[in-house]
Short mmCIF file of C-alpha atoms and ligand atoms in Angstrom, two decimals:
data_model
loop_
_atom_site.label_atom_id
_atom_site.label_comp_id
_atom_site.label_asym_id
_atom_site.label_seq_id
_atom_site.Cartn_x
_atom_site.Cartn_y
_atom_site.Cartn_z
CA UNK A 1 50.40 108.24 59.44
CA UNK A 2 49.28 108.30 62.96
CA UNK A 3 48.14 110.94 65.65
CA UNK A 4 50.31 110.09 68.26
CA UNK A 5 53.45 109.32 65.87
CA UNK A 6 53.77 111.97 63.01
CA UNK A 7 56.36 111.76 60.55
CA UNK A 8 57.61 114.88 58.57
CA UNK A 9 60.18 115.64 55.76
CA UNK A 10 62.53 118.31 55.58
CA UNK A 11 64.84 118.09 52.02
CA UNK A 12 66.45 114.77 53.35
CA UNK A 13 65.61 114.76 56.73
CA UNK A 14 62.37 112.97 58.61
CA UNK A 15 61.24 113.85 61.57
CA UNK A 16 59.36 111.45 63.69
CA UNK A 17 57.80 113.29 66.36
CA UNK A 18 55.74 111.44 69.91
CA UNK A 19 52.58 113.22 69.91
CA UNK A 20 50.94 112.67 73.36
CA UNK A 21 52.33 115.80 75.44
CA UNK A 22 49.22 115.58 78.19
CA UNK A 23 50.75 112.14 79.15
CA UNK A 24 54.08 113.64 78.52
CA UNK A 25 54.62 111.45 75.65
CA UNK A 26 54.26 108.38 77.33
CA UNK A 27 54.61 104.85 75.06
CA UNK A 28 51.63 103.08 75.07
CA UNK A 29 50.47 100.67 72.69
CA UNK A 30 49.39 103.47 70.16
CA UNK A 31 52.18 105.11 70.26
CA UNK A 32 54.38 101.50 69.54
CA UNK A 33 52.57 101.13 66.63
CA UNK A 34 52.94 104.76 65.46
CA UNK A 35 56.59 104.42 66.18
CA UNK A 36 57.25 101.28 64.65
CA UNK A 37 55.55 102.56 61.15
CA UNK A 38 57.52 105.37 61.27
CA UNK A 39 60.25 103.78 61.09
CA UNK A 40 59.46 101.45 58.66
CA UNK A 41 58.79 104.47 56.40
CA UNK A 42 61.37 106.69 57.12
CA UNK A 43 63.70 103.21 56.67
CA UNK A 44 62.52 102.58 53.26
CA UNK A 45 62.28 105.95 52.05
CA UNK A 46 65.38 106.69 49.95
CA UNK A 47 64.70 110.10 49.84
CA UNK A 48 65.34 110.17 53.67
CA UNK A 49 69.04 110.12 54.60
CA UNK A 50 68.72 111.12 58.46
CA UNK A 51 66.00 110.57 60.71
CA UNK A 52 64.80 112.99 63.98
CA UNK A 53 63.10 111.64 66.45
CA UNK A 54 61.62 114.21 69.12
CA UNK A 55 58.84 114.80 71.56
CA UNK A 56 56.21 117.27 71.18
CA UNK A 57 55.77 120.34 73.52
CA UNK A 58 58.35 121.83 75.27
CA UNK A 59 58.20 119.24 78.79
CA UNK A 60 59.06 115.84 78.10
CA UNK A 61 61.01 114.05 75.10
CA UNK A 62 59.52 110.63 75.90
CA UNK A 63 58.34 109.80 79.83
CA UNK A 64 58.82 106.23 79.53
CA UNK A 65 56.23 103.31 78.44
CA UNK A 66 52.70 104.40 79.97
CA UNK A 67 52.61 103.69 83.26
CA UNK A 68 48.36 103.66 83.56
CA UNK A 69 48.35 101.22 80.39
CA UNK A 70 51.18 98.66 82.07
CA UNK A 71 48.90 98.33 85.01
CA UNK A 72 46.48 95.90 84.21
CA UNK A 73 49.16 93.59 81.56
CA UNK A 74 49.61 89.96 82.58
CA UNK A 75 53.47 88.61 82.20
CA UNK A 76 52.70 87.41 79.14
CA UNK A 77 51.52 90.76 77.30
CA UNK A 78 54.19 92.37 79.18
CA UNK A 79 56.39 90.35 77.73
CA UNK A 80 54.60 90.92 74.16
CA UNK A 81 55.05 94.42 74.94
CA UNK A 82 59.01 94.29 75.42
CA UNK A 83 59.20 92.29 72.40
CA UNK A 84 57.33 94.98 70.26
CA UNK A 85 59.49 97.77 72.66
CA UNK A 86 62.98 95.69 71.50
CA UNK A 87 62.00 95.52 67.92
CA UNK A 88 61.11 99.20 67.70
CA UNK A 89 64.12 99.94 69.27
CA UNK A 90 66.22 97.96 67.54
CA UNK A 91 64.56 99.14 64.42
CA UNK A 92 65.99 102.71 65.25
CA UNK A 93 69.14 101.55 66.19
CA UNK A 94 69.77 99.27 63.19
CA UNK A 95 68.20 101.11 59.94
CA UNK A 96 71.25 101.94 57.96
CA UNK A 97 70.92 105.74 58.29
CA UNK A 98 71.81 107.91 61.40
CA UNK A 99 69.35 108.78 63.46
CA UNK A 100 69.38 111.58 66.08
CA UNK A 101 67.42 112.22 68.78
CA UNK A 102 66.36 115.58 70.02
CA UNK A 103 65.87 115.42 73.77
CA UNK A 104 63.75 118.37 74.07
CA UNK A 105 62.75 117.16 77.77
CA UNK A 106 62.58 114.30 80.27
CA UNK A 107 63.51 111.25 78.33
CA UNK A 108 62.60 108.74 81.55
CA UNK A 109 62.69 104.62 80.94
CA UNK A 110 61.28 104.10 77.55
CA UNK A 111 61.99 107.36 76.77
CA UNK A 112 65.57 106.90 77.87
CA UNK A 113 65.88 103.65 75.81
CA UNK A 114 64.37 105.24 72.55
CA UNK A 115 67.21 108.04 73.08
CA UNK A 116 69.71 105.52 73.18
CA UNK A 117 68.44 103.77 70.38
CA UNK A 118 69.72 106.60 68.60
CA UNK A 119 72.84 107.15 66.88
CA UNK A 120 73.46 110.69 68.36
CA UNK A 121 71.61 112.76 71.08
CA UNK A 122 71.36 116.42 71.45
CA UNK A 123 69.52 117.48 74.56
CA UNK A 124 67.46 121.07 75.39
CA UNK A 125 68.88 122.60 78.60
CA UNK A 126 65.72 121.60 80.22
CA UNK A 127 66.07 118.36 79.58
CA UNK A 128 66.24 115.12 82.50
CA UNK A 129 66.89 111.44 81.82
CA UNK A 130 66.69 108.64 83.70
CA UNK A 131 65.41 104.74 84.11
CA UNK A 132 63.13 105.06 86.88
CA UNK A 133 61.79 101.78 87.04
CA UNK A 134 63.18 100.39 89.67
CA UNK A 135 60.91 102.97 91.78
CA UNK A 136 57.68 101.37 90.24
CA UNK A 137 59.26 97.44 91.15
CA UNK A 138 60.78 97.16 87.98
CA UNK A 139 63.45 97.35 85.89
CA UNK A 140 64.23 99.00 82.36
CA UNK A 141 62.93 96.58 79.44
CA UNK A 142 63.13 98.29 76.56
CA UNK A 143 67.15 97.68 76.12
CA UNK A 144 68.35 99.85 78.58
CA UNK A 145 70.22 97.38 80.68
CA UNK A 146 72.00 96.39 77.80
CA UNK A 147 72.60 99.77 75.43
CA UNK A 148 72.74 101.98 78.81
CA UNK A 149 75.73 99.40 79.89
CA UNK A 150 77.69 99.07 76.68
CA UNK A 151 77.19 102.94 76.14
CA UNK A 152 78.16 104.12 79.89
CA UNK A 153 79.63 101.06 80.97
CA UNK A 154 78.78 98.40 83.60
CA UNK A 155 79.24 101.28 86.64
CA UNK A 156 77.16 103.94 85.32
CA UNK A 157 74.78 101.91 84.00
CA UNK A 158 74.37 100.31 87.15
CA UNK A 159 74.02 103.40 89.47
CA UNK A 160 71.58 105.02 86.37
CA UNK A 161 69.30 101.43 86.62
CA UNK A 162 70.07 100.70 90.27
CA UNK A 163 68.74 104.37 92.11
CA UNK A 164 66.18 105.27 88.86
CA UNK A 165 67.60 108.87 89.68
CA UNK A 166 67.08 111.46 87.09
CA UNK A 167 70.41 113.44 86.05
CA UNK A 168 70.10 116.85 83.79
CA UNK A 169 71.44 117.79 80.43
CA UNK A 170 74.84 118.97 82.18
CA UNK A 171 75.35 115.54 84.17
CA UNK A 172 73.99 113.52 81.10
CA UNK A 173 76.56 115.08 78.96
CA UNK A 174 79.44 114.36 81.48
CA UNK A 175 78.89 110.89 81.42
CA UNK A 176 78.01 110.98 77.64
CA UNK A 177 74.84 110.06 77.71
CA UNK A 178 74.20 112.86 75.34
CA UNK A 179 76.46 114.00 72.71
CA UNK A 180 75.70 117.86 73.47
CA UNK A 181 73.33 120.18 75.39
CA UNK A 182 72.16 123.81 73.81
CA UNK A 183 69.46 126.03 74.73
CA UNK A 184 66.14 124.44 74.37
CA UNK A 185 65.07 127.10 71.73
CA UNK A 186 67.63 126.12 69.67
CA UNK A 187 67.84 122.54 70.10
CA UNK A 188 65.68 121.65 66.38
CA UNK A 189 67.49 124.14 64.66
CA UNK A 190 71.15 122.19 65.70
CA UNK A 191 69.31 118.94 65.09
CA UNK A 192 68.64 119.84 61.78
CA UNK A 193 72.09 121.57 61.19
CA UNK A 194 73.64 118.45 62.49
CA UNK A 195 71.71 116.42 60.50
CA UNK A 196 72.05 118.38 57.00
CA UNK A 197 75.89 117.99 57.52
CA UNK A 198 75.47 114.39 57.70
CA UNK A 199 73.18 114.03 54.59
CA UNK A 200 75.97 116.05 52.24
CA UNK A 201 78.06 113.46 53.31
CA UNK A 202 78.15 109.49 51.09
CA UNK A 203 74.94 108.31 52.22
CA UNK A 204 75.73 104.73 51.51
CA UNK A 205 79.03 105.05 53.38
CA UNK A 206 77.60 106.49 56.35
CA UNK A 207 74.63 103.58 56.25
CA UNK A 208 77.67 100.81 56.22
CA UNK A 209 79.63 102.97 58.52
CA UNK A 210 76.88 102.66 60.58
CA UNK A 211 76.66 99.46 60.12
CA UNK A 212 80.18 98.71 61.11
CA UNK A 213 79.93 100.63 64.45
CA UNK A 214 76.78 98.57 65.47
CA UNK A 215 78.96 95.66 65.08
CA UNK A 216 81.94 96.80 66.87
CA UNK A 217 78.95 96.69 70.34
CA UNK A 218 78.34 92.70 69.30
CA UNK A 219 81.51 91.04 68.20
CA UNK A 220 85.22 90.79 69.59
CA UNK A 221 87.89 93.43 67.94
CA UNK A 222 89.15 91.01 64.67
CA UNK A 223 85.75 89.76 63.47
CA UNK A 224 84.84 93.46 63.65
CA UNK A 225 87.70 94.73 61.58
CA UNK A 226 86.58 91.52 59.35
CA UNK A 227 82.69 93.17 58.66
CA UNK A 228 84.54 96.69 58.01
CA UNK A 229 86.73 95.33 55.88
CA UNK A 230 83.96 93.69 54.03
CA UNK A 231 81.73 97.20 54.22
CA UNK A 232 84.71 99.44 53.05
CA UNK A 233 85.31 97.51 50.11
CA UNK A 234 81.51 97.37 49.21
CA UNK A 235 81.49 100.81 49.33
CA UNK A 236 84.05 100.85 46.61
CA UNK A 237 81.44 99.27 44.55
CA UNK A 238 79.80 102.96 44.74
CA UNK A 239 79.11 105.55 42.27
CA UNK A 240 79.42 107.59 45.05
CA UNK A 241 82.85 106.92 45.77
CA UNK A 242 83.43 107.43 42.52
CA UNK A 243 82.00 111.24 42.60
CA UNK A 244 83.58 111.40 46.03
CA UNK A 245 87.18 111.20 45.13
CA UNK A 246 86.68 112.64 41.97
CA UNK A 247 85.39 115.62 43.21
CA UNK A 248 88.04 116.14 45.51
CA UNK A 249 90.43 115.64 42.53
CA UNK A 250 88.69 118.12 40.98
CA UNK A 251 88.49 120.55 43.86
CA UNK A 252 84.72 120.93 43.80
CA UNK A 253 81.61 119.45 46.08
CA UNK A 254 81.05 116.32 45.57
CA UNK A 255 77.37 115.43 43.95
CA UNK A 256 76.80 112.50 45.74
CA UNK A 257 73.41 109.96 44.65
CA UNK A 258 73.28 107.30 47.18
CA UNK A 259 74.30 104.80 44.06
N1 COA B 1 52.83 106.88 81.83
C1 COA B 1 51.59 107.38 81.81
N2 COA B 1 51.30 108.66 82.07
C2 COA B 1 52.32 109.48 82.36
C3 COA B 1 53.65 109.04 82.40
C4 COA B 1 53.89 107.67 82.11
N3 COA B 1 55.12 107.15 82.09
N4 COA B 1 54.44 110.07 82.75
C5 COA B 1 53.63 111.13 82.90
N5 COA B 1 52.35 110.76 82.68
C6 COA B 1 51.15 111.62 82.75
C7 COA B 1 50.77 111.90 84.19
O1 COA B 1 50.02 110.82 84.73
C8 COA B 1 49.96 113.14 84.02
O2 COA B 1 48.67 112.81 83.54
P1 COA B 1 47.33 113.37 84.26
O3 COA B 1 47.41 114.86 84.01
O4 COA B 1 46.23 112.69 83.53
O5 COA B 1 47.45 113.02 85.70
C9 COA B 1 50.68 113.89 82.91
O6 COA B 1 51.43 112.89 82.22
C10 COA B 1 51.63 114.95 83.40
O7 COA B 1 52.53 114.35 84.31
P2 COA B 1 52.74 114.87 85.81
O8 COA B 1 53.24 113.74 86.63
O9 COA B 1 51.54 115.60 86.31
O10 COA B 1 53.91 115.94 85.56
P3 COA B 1 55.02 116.39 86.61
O11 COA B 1 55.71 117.55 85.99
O12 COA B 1 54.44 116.55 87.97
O13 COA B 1 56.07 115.16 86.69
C11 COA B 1 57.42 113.39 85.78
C12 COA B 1 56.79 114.77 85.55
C13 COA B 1 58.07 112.96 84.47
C14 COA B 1 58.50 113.51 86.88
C15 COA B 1 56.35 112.38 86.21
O14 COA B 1 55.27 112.47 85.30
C16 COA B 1 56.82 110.97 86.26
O15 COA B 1 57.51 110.57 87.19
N6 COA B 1 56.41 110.13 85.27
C17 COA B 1 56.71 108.73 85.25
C18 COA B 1 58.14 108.49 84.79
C19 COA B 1 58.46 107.01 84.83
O16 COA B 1 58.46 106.38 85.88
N7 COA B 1 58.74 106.44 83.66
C20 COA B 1 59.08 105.05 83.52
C21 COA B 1 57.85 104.26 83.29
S1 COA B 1 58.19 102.51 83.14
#
């Protein structure tokens, strides 16, 4: 797939790991592209019900967009840059399977905004996250002022964005910027527990659930109960909902088929 972006399958779970620890993982435009295939792939493959994404080594998750490669941009790439940044993001945060991120070390800026792309972040002990751009003279512009706000809310966010201080694991998962912190040793093997308990689950009905709690960040209260009442009903149209209450009928597992 790529060097900097690999992409591995476990049973029904990918893996989509950065792959540039000497520059701690840092996005540059390599690394975009790597990501945004990856996702692509892991989107499209059926056989892929929840999707990882990680850092590789044991330091840094994702150190935000590379610093030495932003240097020289004019506006205008920059700005070609957030677009590709928003769309890869947004890919992430829209594909209608969960996706998890494994914070296995500083997740700073970009890094930050990929794990908030995510459905669902664990985080290593080790780990720090921040938005530090306002040190460098600018500001987060890969979504964070926007997911960072309607995650957090507008104070948090604010404080996070306006002092670019880095908080740890503990402080992250106070605030809920992470769903839950566990010993960095163990943080792929609860990844991967987490995520096998999703993918025994409906996997249509968590991809519209999903679905429906995107929306409920975009649109008032009523015209969000409106798009779930649409989803639930189209997941009636299931064979899986079929299985699923039959099963339970029938006091057994269900055997579900994503049909
Ligand atoms: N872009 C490009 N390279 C980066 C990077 C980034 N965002 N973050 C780290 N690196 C590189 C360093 O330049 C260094 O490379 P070198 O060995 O060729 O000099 C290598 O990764 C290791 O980083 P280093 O700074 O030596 O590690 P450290 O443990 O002293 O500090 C950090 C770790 C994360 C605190 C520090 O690297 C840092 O502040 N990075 C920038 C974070 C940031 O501002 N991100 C938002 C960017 S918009």
């Amino acid at each position: 797939m790529s060097d900097v972006v690999t992409v591995e399958k476990e049973n029904k779970i990918a893996i989509v790991t950065v792959n540039r620890p000497d520059a701690l993982n840092a996005l540059n435009s390599d690394v975009l592209d790597g990501l945004k295939r990856a996702a692509e792939v892991v989107s499209q493959d059926e056989n892929v019900l929840v999707v990882i994404v990680t850092g590789a080594g044991e330091k840094a998750f994702v150190a935000g967009a590379d610093i030495k490669e932003m240097i020289g941009k004019t506006p205008m790439q920059m700005r070609q840059f957030t677009m590709l940044g928003h769309h890869i993001m947004g890919m992430f945060a829209k594909m209608e399977k969960p996706t998890i991120a494994a914070v296995n070390g500083f997740a700073l800026g970009g890094g930050c905004e990929l794990a908030i792309a995510c459905d669902i972040r664990l985080a290593s002990d080790n780990a720090k996250l921040g938005v530090p751009e306002v040190s460098l003279g600018i500001f987060p512009g890969f979504g964070g002022t926007q997911r960072l706000t309607k995650l957090l809310g507008k104070g948090r966010a604010c404080e996070l964005v306006f002092t670019g201080k880095m908080i740890k694991a503990e402080e992250a998962e106070r605030i809920g910027l992470v769903n839950k912190v566990v010993p960095q040793a163990e943080l792929m093997n609860e990844a991967k527990a987490l995520a096998t308990e999703i993918s025994s689950k409906g996997p249509l009905a968590v991809g519209l659930a999903k679905s429906a709690i995107n929306r409920a960040l975009e649109v008032g209260l009523d015209d969000g109960l409106a798009y779930e009442r649409e989803l639930v009903s189209l997941a009636f149209s299931t064979e899986d909902k079929e299985e699923g209450l039959k099963a339970f009928m029938e006091k057994r597992p269900p055997e579900f088929k994503g049909k």
